[in-house]
Short mmCIF file of N, CA and C in Angstrom, two decimals:
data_model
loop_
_atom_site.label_atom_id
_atom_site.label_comp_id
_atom_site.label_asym_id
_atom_site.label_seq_id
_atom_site.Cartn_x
_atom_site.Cartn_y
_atom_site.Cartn_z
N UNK Z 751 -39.75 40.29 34.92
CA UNK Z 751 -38.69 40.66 34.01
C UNK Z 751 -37.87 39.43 33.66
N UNK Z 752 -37.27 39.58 32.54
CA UNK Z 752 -36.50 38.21 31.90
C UNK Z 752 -35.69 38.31 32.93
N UNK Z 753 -34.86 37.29 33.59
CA UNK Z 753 -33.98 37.39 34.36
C UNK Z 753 -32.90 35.44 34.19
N UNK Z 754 -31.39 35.52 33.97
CA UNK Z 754 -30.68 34.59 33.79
C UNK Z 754 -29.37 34.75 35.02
N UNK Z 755 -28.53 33.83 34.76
CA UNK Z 755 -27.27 33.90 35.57
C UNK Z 755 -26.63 34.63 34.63
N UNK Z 756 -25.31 35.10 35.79
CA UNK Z 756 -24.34 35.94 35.03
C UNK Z 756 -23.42 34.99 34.06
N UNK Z 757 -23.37 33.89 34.40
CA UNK Z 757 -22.88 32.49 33.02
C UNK Z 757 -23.38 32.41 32.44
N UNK Z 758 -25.20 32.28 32.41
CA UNK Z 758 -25.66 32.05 31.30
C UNK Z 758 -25.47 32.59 30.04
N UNK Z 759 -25.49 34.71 30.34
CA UNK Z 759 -25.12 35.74 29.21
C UNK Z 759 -23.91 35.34 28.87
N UNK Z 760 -23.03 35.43 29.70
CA UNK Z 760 -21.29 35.55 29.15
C UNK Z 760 -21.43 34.22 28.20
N UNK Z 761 -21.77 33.44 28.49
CA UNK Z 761 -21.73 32.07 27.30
C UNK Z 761 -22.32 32.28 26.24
N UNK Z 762 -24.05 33.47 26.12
CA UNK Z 762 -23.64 33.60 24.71
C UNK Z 762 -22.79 33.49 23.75
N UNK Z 763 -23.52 33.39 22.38
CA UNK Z 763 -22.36 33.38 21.34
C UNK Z 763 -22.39 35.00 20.75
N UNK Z 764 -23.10 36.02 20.86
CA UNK Z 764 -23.47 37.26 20.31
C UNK Z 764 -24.79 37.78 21.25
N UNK Z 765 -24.31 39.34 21.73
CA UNK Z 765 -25.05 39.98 22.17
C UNK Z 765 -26.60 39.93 21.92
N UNK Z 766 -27.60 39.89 22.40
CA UNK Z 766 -29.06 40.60 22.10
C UNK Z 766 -29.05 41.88 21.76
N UNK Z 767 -29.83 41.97 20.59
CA UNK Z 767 -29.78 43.48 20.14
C UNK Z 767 -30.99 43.64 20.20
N UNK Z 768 -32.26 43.10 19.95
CA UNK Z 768 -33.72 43.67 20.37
C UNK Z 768 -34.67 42.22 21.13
N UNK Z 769 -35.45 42.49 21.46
CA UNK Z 769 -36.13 41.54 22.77
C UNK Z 769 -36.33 40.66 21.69
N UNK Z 770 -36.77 40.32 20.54
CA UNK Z 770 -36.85 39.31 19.39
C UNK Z 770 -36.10 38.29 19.65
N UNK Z 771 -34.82 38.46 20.39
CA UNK Z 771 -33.42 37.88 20.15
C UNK Z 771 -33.47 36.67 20.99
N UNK Z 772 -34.63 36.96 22.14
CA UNK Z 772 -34.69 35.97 23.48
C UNK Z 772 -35.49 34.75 22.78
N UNK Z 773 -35.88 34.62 21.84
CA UNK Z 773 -35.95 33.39 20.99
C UNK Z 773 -35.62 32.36 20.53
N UNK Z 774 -33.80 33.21 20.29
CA UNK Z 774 -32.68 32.07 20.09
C UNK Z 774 -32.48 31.50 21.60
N UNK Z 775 -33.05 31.93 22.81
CA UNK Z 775 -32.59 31.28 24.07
C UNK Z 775 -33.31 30.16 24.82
N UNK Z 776 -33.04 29.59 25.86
CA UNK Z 776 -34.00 28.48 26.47
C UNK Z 776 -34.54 29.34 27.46
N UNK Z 777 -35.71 29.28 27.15
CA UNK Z 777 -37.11 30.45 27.96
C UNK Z 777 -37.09 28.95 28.68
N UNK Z 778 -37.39 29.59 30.45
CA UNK Z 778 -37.69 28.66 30.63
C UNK Z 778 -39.46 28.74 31.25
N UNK Z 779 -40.19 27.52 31.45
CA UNK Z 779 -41.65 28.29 31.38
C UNK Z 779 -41.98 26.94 32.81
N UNK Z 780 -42.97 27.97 33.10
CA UNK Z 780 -43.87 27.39 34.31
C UNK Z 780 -44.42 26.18 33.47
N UNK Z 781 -46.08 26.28 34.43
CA UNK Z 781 -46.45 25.18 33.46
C UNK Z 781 -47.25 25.32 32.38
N UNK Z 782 -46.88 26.38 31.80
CA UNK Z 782 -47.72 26.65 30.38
C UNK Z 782 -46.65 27.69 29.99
N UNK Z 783 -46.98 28.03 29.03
CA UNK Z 783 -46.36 29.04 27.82
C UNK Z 783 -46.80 30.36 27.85
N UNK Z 784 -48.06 30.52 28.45
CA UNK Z 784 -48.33 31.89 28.82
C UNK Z 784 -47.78 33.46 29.36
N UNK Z 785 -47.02 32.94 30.15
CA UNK Z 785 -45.89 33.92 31.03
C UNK Z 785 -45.48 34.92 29.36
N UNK Z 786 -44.84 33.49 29.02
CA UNK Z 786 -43.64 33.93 28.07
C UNK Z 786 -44.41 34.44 26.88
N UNK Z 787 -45.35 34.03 26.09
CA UNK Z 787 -46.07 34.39 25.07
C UNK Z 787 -46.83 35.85 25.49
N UNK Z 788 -47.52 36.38 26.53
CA UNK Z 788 -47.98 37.42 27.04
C UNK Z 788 -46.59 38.70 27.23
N UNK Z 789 -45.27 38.24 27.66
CA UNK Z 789 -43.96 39.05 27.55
C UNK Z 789 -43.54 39.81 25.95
N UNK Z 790 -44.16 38.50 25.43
CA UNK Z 790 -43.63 38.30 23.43
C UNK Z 790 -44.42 39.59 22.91
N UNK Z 791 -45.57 38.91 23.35
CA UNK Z 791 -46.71 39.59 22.66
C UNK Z 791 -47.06 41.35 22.99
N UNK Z 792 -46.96 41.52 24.16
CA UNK Z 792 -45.98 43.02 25.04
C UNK Z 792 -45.18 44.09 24.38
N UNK Z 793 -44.46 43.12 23.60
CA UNK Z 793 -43.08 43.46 22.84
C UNK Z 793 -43.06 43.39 21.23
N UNK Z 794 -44.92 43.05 20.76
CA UNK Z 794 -44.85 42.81 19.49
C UNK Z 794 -44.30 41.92 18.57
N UNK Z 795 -44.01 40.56 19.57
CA UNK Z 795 -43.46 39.64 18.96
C UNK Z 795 -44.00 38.51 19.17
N UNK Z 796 -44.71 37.54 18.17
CA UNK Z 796 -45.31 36.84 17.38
C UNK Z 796 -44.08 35.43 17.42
N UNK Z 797 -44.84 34.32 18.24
CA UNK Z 797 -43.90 33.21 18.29
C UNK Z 797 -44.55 32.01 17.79
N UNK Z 798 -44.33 31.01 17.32
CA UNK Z 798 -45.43 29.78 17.41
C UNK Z 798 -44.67 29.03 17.51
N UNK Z 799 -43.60 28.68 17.66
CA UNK Z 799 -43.14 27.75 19.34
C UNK Z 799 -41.90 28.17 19.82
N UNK Z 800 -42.28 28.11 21.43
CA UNK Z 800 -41.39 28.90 22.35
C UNK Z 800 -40.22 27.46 22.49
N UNK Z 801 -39.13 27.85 22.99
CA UNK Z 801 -37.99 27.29 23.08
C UNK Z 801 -38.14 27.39 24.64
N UNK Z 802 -37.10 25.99 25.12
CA UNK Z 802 -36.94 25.74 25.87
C UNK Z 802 -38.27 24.74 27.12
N UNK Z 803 -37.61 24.31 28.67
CA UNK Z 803 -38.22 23.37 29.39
C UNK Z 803 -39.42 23.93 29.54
N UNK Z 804 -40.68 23.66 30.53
CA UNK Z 804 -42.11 23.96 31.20
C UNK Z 804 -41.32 23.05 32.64
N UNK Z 805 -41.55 23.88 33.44
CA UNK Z 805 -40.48 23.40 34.73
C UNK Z 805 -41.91 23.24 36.08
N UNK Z 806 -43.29 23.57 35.65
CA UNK Z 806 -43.99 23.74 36.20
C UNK Z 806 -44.08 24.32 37.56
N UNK Z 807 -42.93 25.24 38.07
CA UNK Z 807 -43.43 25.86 39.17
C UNK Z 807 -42.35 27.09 39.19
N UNK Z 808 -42.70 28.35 39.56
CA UNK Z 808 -42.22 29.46 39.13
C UNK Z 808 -40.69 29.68 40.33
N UNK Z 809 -40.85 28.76 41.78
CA UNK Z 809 -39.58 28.26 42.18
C UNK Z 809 -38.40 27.43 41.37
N UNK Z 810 -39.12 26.80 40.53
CA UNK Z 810 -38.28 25.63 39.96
C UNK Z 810 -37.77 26.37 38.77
N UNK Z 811 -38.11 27.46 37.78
CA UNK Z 811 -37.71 28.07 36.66
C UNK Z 811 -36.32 29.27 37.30
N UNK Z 812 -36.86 30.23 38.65
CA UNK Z 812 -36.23 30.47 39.04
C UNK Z 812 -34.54 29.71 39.25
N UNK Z 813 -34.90 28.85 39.95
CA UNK Z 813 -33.32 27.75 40.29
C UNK Z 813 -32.77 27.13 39.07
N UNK Z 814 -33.79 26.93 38.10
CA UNK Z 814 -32.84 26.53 36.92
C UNK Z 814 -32.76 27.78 36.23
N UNK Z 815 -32.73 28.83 36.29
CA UNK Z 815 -31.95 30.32 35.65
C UNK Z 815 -30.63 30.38 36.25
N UNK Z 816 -31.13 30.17 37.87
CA UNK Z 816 -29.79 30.41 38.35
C UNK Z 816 -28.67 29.47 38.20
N UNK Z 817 -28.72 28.24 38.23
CA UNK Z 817 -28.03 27.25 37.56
C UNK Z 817 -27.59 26.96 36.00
N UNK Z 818 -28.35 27.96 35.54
CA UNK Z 818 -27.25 28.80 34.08
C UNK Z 818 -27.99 27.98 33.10
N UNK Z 819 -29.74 27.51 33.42
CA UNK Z 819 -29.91 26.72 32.47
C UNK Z 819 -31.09 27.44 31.56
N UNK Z 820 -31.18 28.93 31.55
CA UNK Z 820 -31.99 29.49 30.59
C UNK Z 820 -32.53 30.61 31.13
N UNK Z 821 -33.42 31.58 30.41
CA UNK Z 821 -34.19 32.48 31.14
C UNK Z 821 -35.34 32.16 31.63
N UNK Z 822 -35.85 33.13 32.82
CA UNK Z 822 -36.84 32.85 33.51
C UNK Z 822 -37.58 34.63 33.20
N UNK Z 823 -38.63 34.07 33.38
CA UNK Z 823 -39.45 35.53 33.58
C UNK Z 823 -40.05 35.26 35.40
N UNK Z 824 -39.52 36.12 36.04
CA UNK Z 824 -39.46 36.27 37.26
C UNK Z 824 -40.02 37.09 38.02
N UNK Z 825 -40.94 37.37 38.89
CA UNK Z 825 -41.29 38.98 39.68
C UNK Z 825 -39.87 39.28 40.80
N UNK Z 826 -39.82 40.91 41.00
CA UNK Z 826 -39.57 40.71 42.49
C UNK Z 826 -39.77 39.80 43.27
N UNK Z 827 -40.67 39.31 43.61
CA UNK Z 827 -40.97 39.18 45.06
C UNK Z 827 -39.91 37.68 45.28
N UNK Z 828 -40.35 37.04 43.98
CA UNK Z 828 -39.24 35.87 43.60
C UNK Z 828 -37.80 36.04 44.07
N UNK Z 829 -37.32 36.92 43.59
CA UNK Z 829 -35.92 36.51 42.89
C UNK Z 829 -35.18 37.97 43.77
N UNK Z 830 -35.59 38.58 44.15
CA UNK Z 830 -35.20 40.03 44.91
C UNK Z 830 -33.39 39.28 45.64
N UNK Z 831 -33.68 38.04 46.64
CA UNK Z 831 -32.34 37.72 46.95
C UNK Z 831 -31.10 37.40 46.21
N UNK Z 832 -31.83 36.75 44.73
CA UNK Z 832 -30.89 36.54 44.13
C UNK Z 832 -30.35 37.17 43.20
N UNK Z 833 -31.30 38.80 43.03
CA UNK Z 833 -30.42 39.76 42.00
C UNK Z 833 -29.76 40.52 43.25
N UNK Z 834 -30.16 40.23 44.33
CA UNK Z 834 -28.56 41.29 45.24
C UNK Z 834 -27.52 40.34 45.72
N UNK Z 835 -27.87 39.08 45.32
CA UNK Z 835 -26.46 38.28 45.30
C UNK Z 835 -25.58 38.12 43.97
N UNK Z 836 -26.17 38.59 43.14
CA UNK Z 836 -25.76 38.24 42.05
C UNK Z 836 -25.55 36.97 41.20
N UNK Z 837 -27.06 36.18 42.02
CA UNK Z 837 -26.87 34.87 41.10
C UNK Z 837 -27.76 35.14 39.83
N UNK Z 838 -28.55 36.00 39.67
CA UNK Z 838 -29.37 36.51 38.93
C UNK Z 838 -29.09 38.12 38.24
N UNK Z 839 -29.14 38.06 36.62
CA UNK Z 839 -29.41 39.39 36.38
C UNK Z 839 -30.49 39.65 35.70
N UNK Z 840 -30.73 40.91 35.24
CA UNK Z 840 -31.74 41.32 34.50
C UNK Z 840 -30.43 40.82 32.72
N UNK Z 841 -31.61 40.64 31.62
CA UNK Z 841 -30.82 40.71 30.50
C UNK Z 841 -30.96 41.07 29.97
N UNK Z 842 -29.72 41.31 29.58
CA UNK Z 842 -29.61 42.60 28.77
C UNK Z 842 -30.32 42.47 27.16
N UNK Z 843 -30.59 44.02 26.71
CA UNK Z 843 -30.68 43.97 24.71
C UNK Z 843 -29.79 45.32 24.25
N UNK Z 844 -29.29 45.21 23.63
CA UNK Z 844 -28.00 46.28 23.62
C UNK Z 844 -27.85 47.02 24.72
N UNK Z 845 -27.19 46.41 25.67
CA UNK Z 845 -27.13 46.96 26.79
C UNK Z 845 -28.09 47.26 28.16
N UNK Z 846 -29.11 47.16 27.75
CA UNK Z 846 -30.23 47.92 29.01
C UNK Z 846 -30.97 46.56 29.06
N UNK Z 847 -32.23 46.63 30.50
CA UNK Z 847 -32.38 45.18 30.68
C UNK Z 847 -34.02 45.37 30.09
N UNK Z 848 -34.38 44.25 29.31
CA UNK Z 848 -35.48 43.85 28.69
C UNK Z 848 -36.53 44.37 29.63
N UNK Z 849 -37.64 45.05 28.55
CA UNK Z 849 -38.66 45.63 29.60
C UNK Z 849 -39.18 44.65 30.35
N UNK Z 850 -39.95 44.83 31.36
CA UNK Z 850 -40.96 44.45 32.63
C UNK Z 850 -42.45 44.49 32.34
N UNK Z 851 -43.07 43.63 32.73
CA UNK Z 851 -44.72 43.32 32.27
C UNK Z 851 -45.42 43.23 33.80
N UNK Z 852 -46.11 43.44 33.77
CA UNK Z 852 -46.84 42.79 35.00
C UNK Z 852 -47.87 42.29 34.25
N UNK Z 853 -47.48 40.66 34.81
CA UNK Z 853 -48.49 39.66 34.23
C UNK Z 853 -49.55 39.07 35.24
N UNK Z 854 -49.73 39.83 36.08
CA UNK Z 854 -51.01 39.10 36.98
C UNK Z 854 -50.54 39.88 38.47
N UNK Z 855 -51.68 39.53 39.23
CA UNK Z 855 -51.39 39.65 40.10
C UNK Z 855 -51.60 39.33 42.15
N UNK Z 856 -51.61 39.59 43.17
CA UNK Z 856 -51.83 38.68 44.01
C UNK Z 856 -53.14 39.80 44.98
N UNK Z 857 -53.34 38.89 45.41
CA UNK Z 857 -54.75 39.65 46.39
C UNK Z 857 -54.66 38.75 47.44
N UNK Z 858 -54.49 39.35 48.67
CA UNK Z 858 -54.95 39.21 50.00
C UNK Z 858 -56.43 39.18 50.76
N UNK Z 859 -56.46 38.26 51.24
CA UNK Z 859 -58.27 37.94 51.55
C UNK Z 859 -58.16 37.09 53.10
N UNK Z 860 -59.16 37.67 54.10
CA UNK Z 860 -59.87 36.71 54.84
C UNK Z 860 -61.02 36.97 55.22
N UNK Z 861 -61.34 35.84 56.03
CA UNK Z 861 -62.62 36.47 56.90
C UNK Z 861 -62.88 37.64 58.00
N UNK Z 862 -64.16 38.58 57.51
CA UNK Z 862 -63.98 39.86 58.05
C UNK Z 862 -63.88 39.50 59.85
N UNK Z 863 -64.03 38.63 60.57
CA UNK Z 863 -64.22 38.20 62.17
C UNK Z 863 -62.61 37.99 62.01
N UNK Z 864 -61.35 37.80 61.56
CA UNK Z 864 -60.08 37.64 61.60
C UNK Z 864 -59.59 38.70 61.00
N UNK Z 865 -59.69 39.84 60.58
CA UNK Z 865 -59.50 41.29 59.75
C UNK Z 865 -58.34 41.80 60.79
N UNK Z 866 -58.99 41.94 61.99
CA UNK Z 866 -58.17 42.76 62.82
C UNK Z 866 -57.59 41.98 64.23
N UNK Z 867 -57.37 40.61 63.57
CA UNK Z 867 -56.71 39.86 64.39
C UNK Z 867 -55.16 40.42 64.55
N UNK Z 868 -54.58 40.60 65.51
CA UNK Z 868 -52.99 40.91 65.51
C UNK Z 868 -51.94 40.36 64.62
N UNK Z 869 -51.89 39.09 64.51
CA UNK Z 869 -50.90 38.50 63.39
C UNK Z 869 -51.31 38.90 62.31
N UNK Z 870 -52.56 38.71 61.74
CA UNK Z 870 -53.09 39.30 60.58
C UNK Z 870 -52.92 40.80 60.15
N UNK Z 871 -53.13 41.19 60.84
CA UNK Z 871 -52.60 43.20 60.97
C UNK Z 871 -50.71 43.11 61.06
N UNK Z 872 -50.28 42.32 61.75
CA UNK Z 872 -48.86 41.73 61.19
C UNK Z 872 -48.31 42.25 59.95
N UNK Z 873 -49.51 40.81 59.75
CA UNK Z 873 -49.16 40.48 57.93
C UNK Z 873 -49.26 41.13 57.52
N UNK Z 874 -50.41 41.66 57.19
CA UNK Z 874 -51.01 42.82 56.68
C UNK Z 874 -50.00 44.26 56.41
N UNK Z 875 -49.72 44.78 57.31
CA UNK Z 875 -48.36 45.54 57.47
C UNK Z 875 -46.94 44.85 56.83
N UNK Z 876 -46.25 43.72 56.98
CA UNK Z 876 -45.41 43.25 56.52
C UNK Z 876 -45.42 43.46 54.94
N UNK Z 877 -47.00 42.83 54.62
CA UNK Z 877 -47.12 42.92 52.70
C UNK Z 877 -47.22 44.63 52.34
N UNK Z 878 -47.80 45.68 52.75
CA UNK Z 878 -47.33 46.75 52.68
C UNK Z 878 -46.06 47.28 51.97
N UNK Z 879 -45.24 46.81 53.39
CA UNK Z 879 -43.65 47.03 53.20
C UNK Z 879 -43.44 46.30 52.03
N UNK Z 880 -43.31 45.00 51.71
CA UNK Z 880 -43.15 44.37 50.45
C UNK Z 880 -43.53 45.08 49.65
N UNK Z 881 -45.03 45.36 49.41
CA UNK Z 881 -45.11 46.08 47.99
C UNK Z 881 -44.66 47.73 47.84
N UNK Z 882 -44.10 48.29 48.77
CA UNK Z 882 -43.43 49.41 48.56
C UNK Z 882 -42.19 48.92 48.18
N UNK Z 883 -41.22 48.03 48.63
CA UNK Z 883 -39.97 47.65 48.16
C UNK Z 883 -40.43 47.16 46.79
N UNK Z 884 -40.96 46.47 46.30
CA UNK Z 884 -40.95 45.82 44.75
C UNK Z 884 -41.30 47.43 44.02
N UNK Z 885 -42.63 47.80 44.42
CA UNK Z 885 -41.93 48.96 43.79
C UNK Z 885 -41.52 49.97 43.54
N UNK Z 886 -40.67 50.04 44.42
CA UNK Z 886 -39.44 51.01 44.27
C UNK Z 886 -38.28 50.14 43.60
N UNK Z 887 -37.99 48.70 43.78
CA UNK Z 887 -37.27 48.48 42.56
C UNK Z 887 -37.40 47.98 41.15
N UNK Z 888 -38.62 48.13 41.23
CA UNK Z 888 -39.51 48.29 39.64
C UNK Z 888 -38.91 49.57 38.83
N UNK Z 889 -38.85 50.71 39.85
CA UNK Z 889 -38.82 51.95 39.65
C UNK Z 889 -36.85 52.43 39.57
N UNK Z 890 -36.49 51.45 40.25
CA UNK Z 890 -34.72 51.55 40.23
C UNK Z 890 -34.46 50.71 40.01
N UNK Z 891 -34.34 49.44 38.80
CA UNK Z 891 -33.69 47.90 38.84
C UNK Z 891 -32.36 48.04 39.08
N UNK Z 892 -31.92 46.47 39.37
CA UNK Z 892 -30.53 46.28 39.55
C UNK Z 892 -30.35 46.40 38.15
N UNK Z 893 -28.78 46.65 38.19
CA UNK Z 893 -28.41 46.56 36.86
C UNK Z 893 -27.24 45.65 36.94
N UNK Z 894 -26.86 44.49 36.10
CA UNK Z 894 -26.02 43.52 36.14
C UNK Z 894 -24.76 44.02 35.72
#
């Protein structure tokens, strides 16, 4: 989900009124344009050149959102601490926060002789819990 600091919005100069609007902003992008063009394109919107840095790592886009220097397109699993601290919100388009994409996703793998190793069954259990929390707040976002 698009996600900025709570400075970044208030410094707007005029509200977002439809996801089009995140155009006029500094997207900020991993190391390609993809994220953001696959979000666009989601949303029926047609760009041929995106605004803003390529920060090449989806930690580093994160910290410069939160440092008020543009939007990030972010997962849960990212940014979960920093929308319940409130260094991060969802942003808004007349009000409500820009839809959510799932743009890829992660897979867990080892060798079947380490399957039912204890730490691994750990883990294994730990990522569980994770992906029930993401989504359930897929399913309830924060709201800024």
């Amino acid at each position: 989900m698009p996600v900025a600091s709570p400075a970044y919005l208030a410094a707007l100069d005029q509200p977002l009124m439809q996801p089009a609007d995140v155009l006029r902003l500094a997207l900020l992008h991993e190391e390609s344009y993809d994220y953001w063009e696959a979000w666009l394109a989601a949303q029926g919107i047609e760009a041929e050149m995106l605004p803003g840095p390529r920060l090449w790592h989806a930690h580093l886009t994160v910290e410069a959102a939160c440092r008020g220097q543009g939007v990030a397109l972010a997962n849960h699993f990212l940014f979960r601490d920093d929308m319940a601290t409130g260094r991060l919100v969802p942003v808004p388009v007349a009000g409500q926060p820009l839809p959510q994409l799932a743009l890829g996703t992660y897979v867990f793998s080892m060798r079947n002789d380490r399957w039912e190793n204890p730490a691994a069954a750990c883990f294994r259990q730990r990522l569980r819990k994770e992906v029930v929390m993401h989504r359930q707040a897929l399913n309830n976002p924060v709201r800024g």
